[in-house]
Short mmCIF file of C-alpha atoms in Angstrom, two decimals:
data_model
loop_
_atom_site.label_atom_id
_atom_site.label_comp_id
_atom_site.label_asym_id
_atom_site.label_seq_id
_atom_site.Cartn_x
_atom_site.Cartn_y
_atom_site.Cartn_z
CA UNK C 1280 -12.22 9.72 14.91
CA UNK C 1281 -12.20 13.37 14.23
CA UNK C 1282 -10.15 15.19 11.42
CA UNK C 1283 -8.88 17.38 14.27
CA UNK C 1284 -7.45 14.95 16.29
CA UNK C 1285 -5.28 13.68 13.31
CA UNK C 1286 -3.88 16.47 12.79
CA UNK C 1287 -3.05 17.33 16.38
CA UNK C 1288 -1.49 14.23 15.67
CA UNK C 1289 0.62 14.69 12.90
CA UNK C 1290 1.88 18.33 14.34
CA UNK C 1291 3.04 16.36 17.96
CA UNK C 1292 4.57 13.88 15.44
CA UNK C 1293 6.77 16.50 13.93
CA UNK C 1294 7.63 18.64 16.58
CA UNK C 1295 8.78 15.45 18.28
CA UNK C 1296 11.09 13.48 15.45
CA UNK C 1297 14.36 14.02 14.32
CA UNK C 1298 15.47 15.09 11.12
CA UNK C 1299 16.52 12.34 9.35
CA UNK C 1300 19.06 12.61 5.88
CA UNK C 1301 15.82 10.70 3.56
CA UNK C 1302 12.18 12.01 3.45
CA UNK C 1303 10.15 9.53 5.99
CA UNK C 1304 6.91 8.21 4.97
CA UNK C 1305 3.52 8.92 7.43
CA UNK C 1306 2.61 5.52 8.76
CA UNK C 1307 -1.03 4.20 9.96
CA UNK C 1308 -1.42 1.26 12.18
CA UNK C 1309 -5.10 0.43 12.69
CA UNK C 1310 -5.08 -2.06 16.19
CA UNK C 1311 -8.00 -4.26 15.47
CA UNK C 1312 -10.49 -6.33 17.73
CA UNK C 1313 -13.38 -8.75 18.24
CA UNK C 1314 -12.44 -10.84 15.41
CA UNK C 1315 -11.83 -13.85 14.30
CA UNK C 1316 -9.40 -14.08 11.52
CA UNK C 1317 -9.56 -17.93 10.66
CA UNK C 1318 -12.96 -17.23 9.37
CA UNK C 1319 -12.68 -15.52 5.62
CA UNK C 1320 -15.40 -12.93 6.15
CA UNK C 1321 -13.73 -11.52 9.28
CA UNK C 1322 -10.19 -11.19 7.47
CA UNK C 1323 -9.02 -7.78 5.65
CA UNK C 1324 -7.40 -7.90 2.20
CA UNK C 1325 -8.65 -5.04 0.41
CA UNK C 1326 -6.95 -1.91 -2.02
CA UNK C 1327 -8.16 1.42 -1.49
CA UNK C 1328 -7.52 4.60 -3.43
CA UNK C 1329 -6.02 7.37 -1.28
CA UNK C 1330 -7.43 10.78 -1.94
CA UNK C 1331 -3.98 12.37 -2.33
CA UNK C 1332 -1.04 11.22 -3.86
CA UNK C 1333 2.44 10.63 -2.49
CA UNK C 1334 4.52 7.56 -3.68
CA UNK C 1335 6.83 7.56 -6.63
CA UNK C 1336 6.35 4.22 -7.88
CA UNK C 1337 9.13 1.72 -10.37
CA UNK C 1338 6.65 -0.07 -12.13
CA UNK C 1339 7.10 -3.43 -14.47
CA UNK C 1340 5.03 -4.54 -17.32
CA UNK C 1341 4.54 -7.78 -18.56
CA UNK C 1342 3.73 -7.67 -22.27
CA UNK C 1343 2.90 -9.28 -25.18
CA UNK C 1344 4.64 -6.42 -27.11
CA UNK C 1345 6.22 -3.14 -25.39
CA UNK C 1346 4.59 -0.18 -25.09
CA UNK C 1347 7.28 1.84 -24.10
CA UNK C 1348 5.52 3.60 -21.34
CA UNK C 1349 6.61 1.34 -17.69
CA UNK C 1350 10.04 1.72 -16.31
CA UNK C 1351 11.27 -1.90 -17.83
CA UNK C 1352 9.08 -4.19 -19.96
CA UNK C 1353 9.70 -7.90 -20.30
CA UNK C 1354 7.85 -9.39 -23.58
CA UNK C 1355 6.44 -12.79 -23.06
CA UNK C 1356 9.49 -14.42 -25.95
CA UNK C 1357 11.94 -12.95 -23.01
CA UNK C 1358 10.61 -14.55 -20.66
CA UNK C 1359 12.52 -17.80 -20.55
CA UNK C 1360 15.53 -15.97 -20.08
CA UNK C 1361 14.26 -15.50 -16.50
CA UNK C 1362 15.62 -17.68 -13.80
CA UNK C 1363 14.90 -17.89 -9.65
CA UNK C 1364 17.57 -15.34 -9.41
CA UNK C 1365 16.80 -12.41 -11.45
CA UNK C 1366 12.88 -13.24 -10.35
CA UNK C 1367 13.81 -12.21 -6.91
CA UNK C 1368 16.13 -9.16 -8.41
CA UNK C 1369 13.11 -7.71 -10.21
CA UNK C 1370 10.64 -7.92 -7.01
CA UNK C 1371 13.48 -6.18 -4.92
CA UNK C 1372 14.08 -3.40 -7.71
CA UNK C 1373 10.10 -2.68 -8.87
CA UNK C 1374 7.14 -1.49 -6.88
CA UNK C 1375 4.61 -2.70 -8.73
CA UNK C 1376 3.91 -4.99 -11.68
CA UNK C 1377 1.07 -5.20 -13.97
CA UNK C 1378 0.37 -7.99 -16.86
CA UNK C 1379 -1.31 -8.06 -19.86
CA UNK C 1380 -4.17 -10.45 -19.20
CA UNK C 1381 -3.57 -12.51 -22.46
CA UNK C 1382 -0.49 -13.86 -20.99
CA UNK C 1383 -1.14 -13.79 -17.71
CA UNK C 1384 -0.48 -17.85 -17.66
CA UNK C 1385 2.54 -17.70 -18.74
CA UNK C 1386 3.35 -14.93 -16.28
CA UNK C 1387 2.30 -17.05 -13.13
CA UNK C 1388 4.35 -19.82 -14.87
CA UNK C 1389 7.61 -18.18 -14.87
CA UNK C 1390 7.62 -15.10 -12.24
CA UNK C 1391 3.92 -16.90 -9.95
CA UNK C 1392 6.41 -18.11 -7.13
CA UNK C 1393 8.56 -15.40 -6.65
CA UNK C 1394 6.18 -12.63 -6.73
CA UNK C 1395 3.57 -14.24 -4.69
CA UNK C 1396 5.56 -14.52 -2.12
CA UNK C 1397 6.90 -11.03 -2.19
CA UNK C 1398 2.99 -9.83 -2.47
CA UNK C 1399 4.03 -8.54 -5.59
CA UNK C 1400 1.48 -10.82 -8.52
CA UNK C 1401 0.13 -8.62 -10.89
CA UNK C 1402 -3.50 -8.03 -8.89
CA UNK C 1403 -6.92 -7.74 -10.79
CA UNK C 1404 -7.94 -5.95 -7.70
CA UNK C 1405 -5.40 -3.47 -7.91
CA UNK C 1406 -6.63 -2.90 -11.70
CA UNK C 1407 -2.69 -4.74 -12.72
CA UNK C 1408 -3.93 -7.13 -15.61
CA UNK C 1409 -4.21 -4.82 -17.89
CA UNK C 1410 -6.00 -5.05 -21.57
CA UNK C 1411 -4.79 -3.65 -25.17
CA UNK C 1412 -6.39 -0.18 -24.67
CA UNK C 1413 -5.38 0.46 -21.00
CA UNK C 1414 -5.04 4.26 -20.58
CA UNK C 1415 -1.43 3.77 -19.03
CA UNK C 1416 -0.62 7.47 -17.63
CA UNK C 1417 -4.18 6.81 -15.65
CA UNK C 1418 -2.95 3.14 -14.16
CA UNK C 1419 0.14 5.06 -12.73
CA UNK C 1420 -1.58 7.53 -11.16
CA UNK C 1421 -4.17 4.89 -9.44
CA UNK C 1422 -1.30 2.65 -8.57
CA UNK C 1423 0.27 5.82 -6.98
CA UNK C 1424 -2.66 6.58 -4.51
CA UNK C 1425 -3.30 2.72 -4.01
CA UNK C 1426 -2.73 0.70 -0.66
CA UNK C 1427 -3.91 -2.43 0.22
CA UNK C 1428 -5.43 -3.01 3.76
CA UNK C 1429 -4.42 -6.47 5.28
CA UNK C 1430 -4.81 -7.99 8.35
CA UNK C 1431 -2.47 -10.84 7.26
CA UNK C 1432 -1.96 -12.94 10.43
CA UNK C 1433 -2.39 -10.28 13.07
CA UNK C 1434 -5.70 -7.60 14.45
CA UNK C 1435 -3.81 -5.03 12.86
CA UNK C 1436 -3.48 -3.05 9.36
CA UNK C 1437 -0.25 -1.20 8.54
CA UNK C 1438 -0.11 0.98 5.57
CA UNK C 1439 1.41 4.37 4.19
CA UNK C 1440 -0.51 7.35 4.08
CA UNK C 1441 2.11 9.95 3.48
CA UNK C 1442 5.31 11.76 3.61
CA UNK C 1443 7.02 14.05 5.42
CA UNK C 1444 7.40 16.61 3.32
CA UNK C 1445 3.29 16.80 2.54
CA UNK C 1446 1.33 18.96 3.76
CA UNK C 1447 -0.72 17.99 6.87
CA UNK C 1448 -3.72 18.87 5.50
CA UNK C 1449 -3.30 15.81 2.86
CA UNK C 1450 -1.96 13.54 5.56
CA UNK C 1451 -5.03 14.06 7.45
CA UNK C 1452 -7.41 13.79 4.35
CA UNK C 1453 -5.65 10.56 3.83
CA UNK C 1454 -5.49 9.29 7.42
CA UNK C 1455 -9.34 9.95 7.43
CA UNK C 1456 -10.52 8.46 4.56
CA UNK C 1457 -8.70 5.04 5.21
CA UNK C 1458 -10.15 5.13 8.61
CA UNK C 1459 -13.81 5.83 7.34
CA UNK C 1460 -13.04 3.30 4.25
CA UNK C 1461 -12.26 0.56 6.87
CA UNK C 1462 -15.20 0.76 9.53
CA UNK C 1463 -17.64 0.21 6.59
CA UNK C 1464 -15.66 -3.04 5.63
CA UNK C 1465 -15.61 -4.16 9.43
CA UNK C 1466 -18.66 -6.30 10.69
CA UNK C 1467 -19.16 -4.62 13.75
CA UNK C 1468 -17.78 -1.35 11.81
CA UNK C 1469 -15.93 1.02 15.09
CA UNK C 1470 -16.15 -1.23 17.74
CA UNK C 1471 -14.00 -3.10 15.78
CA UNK C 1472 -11.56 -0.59 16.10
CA UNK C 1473 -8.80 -1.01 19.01
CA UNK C 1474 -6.39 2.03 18.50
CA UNK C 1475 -5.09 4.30 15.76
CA UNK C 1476 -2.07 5.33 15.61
CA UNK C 1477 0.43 7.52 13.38
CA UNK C 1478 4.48 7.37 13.44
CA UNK C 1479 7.02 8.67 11.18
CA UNK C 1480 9.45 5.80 9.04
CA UNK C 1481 11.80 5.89 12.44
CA UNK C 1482 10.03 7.20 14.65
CA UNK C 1483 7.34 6.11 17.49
CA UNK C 1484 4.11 5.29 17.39
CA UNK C 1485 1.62 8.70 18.54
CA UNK C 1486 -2.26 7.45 19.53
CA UNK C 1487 -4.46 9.56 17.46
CA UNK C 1488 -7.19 10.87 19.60
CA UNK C 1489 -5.07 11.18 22.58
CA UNK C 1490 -1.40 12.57 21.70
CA UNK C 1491 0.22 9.51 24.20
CA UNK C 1492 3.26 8.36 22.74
CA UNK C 1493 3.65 4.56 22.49
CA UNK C 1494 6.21 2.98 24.29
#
């Protein structure tokens, strides 16, 4: 996949959408093939760090003390006052949340259930337990660029590379560098590789490569 064809891709995207009252987010859906996903080594679950910015992220700490630097902190002596309820209230409300590792017990304990099943645990991967002197202005600005690349129970990965109001340039340096991230993940690396294709929040899907809109 060439750079050029992406952003042929984004420009038919725009000149074909309608102008919606939010800002949409760019889209990538990766079609997958020739593999087997009940065997571990063949599956996808992977974070990758996205050369360009774009998300504006609510972020929640889990702390021995506060910090005063995430959009809410819960201390661990709070968090009793936590039941099933407001669990499922704080998933729906925050992006992202990140755990000092000390507690991170206690943390599965209370909030484990909830947030696992929103995809939401604090991540090692995703550089969320976090230790006493954590640089915190640098975690937001990973956990800004980060996605994470699943295949969950379907050949296909789904993630956000953009929005709207972006230049196409950094859409298409985006785009790109998930596409060349995933290949060298893949066992067979491109012939892995089905389809790729870009769409807008509400709009359709646009094959990347050949400008044929997806019905």
């Amino acid at each position: 996949m060439k750079k050029e064809d992406i952003l042929k891709t984004v420009e038919q995207i725009r000149k074909n959408s309608k102008k919606r009252n939010f800002v949409q987010s760019f889209d990538l859906v990766i079609n997958l093939k020739e593999l087997n996903l009940k065997k571990e080594n063949e599956r996808v679950d992977s974070f990758f760090s996205l050369p360009k910015s774009f998300k504006e992220l609510k972020i929640c700490a889990f702390l021995d003390k506060r910090l005063g630097k995430f959009d809410k902190e819960i201390v661990v002596d709070e968090f009793e006052k936590y039941k099933e309820k407001d669990v499922k209230k704080l998933a729906n409300e925050f992006d992202y949340f990140v755990a000092d590792g000390k507690i991170m017990g206690k943390v599965a304990g209370v909030f484990g259930k909830v947030l696992s099943q929103k995809g939401k645990i604090p991540n090692p991967k995703a550089g969320a337990i976090i230790t006493a002197d954590v640089n915190v202005d640098v975690l937001k600005e990973k956990l800004r660029r980060l996605v994470r690349l699943q295949t969950k129970n379907e050949l296909s990965i789904k993630c956000g590379v953009g929005l709207e109001n972006m230049d196409n340039e950094d859409i298409v340096d985006n785009v790109y560098a998930v596409y060349d991230y995933l290949i060298h993940m893949l066992p067979k690396e491109k012939q892995n590789i089905k389809r790729v294709y870009l769409k807008l929040t509400m709009g359709s899907c646009f094959e990347v490569g050949n400008g044929k809109k997806d019905s």
